[in-house]
mmCIF file of C-alpha atoms in Angstrom:
data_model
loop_
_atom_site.group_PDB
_atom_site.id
_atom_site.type_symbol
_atom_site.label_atom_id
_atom_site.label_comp_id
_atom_site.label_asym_id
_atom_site.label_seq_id
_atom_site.Cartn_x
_atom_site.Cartn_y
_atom_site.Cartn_z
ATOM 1 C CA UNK A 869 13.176 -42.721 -10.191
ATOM 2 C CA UNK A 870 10.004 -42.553 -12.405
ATOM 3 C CA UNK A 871 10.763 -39.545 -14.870
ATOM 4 C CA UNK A 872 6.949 -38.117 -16.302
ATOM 5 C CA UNK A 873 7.889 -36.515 -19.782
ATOM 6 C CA UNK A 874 4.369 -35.359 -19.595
ATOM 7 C CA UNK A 875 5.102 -32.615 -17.273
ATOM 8 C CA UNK A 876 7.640 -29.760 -17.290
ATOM 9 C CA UNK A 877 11.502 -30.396 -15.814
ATOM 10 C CA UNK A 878 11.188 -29.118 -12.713
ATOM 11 C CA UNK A 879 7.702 -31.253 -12.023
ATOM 12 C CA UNK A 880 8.986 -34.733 -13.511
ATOM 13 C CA UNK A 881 9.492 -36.447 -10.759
ATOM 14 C CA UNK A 882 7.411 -37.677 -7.706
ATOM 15 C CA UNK A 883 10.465 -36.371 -5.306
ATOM 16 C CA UNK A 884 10.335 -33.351 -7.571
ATOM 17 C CA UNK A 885 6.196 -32.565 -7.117
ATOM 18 C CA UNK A 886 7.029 -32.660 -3.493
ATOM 19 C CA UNK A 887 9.768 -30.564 -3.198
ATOM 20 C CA UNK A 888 8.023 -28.071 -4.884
ATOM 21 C CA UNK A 889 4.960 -28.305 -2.241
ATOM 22 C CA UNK A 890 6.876 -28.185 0.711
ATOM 23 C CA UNK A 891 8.501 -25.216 -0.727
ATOM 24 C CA UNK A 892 5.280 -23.300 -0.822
ATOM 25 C CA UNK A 893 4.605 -24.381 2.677
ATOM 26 C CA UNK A 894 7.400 -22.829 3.598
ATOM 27 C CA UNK A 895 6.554 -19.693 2.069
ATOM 28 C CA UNK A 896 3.208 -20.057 4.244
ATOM 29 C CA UNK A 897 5.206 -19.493 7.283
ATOM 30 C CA UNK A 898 7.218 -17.084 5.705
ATOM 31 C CA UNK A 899 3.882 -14.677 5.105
ATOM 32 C CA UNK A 900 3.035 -15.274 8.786
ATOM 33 C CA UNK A 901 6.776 -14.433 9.621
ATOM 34 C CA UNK A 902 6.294 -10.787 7.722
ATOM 35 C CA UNK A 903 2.806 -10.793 9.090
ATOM 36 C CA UNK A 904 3.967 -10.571 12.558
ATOM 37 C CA UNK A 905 6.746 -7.753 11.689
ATOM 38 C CA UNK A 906 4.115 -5.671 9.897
ATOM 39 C CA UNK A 907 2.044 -5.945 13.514
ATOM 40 C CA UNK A 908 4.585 -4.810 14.990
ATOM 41 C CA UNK A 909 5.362 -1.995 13.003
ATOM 42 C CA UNK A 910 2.083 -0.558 13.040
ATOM 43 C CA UNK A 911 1.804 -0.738 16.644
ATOM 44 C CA UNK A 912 4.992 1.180 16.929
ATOM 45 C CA UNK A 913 5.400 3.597 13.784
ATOM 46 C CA UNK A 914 4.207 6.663 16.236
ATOM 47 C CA UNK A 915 6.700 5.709 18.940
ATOM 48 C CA UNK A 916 9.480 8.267 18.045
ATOM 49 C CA UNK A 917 10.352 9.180 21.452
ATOM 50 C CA UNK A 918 12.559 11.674 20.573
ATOM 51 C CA UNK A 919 13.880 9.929 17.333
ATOM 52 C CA UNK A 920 12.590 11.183 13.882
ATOM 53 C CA UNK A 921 9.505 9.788 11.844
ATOM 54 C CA UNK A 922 9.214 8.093 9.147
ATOM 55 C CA UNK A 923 8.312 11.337 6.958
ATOM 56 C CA UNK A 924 11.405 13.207 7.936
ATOM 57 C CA UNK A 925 13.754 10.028 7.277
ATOM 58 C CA UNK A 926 12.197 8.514 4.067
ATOM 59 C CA UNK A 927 13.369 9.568 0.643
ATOM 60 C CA UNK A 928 11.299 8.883 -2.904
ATOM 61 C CA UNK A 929 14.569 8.583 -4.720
ATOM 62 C CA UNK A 930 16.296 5.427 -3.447
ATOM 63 C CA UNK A 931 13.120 3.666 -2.758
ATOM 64 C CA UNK A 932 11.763 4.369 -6.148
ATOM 65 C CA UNK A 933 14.827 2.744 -7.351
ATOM 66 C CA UNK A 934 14.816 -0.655 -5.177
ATOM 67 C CA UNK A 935 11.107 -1.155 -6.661
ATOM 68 C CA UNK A 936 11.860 -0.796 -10.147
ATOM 69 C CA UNK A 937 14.934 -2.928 -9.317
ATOM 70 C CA UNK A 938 13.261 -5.660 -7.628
ATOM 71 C CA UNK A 939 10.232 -6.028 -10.230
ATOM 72 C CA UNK A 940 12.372 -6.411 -12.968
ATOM 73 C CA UNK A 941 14.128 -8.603 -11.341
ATOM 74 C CA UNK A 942 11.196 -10.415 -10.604
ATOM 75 C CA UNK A 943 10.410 -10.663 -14.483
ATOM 76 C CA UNK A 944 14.061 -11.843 -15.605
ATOM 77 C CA UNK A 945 13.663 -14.940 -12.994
ATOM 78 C CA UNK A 946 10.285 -15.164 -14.305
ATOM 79 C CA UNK A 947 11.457 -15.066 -18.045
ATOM 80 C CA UNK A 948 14.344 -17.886 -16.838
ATOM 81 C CA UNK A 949 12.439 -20.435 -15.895
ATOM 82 C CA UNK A 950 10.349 -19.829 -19.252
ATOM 83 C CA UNK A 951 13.624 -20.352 -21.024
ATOM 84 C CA UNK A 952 14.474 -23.541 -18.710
ATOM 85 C CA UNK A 953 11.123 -24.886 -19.833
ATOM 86 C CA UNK A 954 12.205 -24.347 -23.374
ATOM 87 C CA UNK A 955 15.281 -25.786 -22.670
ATOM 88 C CA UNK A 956 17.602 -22.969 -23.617
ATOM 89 C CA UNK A 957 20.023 -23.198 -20.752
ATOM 90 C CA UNK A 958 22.360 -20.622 -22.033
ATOM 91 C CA UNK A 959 19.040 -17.754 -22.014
ATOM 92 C CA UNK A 960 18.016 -19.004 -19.001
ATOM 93 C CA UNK A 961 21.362 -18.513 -17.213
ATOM 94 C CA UNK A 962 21.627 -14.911 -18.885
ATOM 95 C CA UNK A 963 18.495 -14.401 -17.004
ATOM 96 C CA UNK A 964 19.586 -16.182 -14.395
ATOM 97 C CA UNK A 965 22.434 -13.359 -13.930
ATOM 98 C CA UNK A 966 20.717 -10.310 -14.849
ATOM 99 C CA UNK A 967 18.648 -11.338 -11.513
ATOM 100 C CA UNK A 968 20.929 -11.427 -9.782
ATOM 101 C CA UNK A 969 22.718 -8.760 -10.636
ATOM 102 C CA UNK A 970 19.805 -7.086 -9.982
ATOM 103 C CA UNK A 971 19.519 -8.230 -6.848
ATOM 104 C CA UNK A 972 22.833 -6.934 -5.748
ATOM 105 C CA UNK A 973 21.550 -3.103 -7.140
ATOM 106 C CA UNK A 974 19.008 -3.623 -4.698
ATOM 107 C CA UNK A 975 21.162 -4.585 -1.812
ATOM 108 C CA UNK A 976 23.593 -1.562 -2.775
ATOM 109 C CA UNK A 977 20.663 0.742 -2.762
ATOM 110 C CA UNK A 978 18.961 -0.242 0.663
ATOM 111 C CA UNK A 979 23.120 -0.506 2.377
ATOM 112 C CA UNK A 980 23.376 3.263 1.133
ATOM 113 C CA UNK A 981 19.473 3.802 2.755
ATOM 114 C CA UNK A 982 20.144 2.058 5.962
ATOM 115 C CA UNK A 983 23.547 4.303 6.146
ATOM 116 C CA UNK A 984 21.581 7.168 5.192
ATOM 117 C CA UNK A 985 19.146 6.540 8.174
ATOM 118 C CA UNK A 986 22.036 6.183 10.709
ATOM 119 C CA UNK A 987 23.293 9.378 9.481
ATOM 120 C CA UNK A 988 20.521 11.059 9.983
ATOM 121 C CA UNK A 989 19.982 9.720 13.912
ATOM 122 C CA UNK A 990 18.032 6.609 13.025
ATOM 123 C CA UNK A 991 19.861 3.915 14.386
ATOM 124 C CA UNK A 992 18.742 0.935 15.560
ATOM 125 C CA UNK A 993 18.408 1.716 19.049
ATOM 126 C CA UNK A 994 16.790 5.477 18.613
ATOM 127 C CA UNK A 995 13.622 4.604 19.350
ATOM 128 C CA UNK A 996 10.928 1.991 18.780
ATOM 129 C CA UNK A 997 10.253 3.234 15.285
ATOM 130 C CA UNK A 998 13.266 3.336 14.268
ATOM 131 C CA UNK A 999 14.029 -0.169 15.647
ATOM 132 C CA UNK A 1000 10.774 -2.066 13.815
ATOM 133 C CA UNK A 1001 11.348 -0.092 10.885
ATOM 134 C CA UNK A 1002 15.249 -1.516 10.841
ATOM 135 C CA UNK A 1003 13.937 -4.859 11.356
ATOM 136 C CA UNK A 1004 11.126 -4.908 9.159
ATOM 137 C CA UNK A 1005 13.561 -3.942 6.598
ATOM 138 C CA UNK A 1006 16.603 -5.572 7.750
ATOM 139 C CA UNK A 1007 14.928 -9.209 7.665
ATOM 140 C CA UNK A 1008 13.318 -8.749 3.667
ATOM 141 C CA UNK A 1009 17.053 -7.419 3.101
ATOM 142 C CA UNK A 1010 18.561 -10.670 4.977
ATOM 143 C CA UNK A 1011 16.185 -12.329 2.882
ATOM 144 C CA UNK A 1012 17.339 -10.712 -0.495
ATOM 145 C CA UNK A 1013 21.507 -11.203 0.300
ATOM 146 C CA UNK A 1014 20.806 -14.774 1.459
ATOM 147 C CA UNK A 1015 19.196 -15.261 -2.048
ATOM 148 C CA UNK A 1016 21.993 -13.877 -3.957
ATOM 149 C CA UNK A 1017 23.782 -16.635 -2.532
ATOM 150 C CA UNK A 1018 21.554 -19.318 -3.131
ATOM 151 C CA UNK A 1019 21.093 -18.006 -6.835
ATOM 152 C CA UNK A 1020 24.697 -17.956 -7.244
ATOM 153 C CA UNK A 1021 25.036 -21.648 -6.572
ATOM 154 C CA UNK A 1022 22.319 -22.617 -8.793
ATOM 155 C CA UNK A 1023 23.796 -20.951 -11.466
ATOM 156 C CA UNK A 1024 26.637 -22.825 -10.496
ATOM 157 C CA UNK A 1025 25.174 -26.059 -10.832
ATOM 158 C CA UNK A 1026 23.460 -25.489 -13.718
ATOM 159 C CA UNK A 1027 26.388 -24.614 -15.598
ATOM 160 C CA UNK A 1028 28.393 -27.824 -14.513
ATOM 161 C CA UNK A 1029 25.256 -30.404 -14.716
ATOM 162 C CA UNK A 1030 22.895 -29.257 -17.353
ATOM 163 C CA UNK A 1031 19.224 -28.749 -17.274
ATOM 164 C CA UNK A 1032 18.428 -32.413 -15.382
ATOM 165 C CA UNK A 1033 15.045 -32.895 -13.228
ATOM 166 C CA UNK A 1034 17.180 -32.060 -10.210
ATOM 167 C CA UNK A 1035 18.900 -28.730 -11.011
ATOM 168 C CA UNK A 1036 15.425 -27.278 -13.108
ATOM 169 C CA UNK A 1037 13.737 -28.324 -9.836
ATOM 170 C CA UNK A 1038 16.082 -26.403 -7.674
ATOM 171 C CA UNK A 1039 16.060 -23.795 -10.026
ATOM 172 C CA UNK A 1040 12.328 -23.260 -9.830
ATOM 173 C CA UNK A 1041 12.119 -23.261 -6.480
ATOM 174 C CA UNK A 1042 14.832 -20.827 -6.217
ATOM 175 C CA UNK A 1043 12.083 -18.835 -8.450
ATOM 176 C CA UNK A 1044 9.313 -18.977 -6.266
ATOM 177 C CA UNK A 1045 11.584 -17.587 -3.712
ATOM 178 C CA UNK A 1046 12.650 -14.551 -5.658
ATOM 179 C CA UNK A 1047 9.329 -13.791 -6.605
ATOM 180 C CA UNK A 1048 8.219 -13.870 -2.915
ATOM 181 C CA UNK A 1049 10.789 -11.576 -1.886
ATOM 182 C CA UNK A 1050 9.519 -9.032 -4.827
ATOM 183 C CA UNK A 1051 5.444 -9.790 -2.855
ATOM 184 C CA UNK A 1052 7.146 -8.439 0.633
ATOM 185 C CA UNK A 1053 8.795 -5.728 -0.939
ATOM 186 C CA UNK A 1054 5.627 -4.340 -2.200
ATOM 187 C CA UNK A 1055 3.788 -4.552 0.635
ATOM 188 C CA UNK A 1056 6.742 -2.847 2.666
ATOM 189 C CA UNK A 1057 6.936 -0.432 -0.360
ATOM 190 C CA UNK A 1058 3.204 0.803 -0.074
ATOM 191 C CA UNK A 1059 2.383 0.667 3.987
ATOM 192 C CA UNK A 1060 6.153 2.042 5.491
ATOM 193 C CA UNK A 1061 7.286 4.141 2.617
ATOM 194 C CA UNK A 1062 4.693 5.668 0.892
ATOM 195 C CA UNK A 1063 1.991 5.384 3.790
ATOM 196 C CA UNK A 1064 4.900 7.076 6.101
ATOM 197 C CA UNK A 1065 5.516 9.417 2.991
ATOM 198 C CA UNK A 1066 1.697 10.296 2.368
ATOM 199 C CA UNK B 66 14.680 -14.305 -29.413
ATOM 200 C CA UNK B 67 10.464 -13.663 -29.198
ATOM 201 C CA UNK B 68 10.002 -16.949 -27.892
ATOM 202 C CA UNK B 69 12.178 -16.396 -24.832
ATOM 203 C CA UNK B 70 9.085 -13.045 -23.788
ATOM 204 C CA UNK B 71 6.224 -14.887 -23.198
ATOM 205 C CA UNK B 72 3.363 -12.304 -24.016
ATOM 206 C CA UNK B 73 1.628 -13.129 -20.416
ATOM 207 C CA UNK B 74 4.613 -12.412 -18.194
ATOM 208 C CA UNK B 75 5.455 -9.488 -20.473
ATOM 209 C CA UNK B 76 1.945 -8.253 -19.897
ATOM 210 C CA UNK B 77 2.544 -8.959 -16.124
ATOM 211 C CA UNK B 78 5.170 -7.435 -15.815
ATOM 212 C CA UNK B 79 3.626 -4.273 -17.514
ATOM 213 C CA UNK B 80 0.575 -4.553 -15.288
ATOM 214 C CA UNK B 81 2.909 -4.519 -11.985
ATOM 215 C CA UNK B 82 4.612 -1.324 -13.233
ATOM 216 C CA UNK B 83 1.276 0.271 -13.791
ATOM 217 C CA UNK B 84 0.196 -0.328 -10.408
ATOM 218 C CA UNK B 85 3.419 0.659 -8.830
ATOM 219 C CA UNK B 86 2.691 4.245 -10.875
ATOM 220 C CA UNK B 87 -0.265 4.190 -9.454
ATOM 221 C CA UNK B 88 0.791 3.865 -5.853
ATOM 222 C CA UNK B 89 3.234 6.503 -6.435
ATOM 223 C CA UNK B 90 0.118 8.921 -7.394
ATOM 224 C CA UNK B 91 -0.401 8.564 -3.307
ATOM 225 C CA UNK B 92 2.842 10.594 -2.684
ATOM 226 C CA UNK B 93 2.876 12.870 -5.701
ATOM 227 C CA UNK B 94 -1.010 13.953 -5.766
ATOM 228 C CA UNK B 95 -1.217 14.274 -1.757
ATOM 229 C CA UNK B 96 -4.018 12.449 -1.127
ATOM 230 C CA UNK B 97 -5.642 12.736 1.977
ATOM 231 C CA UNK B 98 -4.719 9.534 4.274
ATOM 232 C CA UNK B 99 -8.113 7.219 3.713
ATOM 233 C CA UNK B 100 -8.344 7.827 -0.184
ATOM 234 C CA UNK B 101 -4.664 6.868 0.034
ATOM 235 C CA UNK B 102 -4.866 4.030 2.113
ATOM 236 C CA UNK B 103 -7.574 3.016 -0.043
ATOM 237 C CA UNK B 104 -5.608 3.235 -2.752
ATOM 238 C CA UNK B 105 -2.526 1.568 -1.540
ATOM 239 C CA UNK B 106 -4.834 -1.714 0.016
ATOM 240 C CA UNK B 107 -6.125 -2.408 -3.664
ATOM 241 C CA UNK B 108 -2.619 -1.992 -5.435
ATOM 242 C CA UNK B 109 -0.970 -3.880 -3.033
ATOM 243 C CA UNK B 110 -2.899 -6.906 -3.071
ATOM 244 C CA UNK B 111 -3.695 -6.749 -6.844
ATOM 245 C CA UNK B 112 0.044 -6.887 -7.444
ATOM 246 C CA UNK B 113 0.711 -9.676 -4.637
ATOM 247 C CA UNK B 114 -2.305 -11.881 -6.741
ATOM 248 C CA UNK B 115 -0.617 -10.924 -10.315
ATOM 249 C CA UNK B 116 3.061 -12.214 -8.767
ATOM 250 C CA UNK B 117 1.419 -15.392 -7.675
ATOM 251 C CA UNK B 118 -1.020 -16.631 -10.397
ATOM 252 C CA UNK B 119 1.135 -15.059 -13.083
ATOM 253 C CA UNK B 120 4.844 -15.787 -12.519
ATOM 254 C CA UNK B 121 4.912 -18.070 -9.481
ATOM 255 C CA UNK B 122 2.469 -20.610 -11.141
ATOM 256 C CA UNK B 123 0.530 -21.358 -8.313
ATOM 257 C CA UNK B 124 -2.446 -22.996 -10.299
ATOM 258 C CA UNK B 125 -0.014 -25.335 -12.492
ATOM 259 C CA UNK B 126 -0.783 -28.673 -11.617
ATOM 260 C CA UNK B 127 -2.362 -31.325 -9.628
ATOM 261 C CA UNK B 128 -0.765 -29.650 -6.064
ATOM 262 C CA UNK B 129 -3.080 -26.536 -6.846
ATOM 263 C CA UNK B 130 -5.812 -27.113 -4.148
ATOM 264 C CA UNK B 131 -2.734 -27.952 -1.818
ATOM 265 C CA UNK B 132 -1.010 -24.560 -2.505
ATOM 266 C CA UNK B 133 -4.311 -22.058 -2.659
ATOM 267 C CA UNK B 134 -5.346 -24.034 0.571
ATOM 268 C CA UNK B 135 -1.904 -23.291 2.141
ATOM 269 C CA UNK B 136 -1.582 -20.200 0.987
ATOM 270 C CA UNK B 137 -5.076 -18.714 1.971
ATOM 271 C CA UNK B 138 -4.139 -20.538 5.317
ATOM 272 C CA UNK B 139 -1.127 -18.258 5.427
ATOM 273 C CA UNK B 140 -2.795 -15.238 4.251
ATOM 274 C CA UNK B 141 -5.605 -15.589 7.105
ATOM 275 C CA UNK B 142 -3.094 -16.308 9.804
ATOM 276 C CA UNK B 143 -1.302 -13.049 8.522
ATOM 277 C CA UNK B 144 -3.912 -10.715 8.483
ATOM 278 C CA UNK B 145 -5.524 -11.893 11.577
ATOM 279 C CA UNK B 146 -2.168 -11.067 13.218
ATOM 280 C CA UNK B 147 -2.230 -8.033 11.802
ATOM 281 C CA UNK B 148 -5.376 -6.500 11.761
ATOM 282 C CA UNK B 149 -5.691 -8.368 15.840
ATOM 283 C CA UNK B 150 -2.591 -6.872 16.935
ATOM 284 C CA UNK B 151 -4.420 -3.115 15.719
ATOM 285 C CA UNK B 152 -7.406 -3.831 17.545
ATOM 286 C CA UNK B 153 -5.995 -4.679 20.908
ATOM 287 C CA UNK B 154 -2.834 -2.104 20.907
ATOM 288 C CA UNK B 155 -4.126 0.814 18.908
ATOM 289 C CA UNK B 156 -7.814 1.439 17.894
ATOM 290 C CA UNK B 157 -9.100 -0.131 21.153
ATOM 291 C CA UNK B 158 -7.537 2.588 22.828
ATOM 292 C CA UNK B 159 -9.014 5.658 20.648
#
């Protein structure tokens, strides 16, 4: 393995360069993947039937809190793989965990929203609003639970191996994906809550 | 302890929260729906741009033409989905 002490960690390796690459590919698809769930929801955000809208179901509170949530979560992951490139593993894995932790506030929130909406006779089946909305949501949420997870066993590995070109690597990548998530959520923040709000 | 808030993603981070006050002024100041949209279009894909460039490091190293290409590939695909999913199920109908 040819190690390039020119470059940052995470980028010191051929395997490495590619990793990260193919990682961003994949975040293509994912864009076309929320692409295709905003289309939808669009199409069918004036399809109550006999279901409510999204006016009379949305609140400002709880989604004003999952934004702030997620951006500054967004910034700690940000500020942790600044620390990794300093090579301050014990900073970077207090970011690491404020992320996270972050992460599961945000979770906690949208569980308490998504029981909220079935309280209120949004469930998933009420009517094709309520069913794209669920989805839309339900899949960035899927998203956000799934990266807990995935964060969590970084951290993990981190801990046990040290800052080598394999775990700053993973631990970038696991950045890019964070960050992504905190993209989607804006988008689903300005054209289902406050366009359904407005 | 400074070292570990880089003044650019401090700044970004700043900048994000800015625009998401912004966006809020949508709901608070009741704008009427195109001002708002208006509104919303230009925060939204400012902030998407700042999360890219400024914490995700897409222009970093010798992959950048790879990523932009990809990504602007992705971006395209997504909003002709979008914005050719409107024009055949809702506005050629109005």
């Amino acid at each position: 393995m040819k190690i390039d002490n020119s470059l940052p960690l995470e980028y010191s390796t051929g395997q490495n360069q590619i990793n990260i690459l193919g990682f961003w590919i994949f975040l293509g698809a994912e864009i076309m993947l929320f692409g295709t769930l905003f289309a939808a929801y669009f199409t069918l955000v004036n399809r109550t039937g006999s279901g409510p809208s999204g006016a009379d179901i949305f609140e400002i509170a709880p989604v004003l809190i999952e934004t702030f949530v997620l951006l500054t979560s967004s910034f700690t992951i940000g500020l942790a793989i600044h620390a990794m490139r300093l090579g301050k593993k014990k900073a970077m894995l207090a970011f690491f965990g404020i992320t996270l932790l972050l992460g599961l506030g945000f979770l906690s929130v949208e569980i308490f929203e998504f029981n909220h909406f079935y309280h209120v006779g949004a469930g998933l089946q009420t009517s094709a609003f309520t069913a794209i909305l669920l989805t839309t949501l339900g899949t960035h949420g899927a998203h956000v639970t799934f990266g807990l997870f995935w964060g969590l066993s970084i951290v993990l590995q981190v801990r046990k191996r040290g800052l080598t070109p394999e775990t700053a690597n993973k631990s970038f990548i696991f950045s890019l994906y964070w960050h992504f998530l905190d993209v989607v959520w804006i988008f689903i923040f300005s054209f289902i809550y406050m366009k359904g709000l407005m | 302890m400074s070292e570990l808030f880089p003044f650019k993603q401090v700044m970004g981070f700043v900048f994000s929260l800015i625009l998401t006050a912004v966006a809020l002024m949508v709901y608070f100041l009741d704008m009427p729906f195109t001002t708002g949209m208006t509104v919303l279009l230009i925060t939204a894909f400012i902030q998407a741009a700042l999360q890219l460039v400024v914490f995700m490091h897409a222009g970093e190293t010798g992959d950048r033409g790879s990523i932009y290409t990809n990504l602007y590939y992705a971006i395209f695909i997504a909003l002709a989905t979008v914005f050719g999913t409107l024009l055949t199920m809702i506005w050629g109908y109005i």
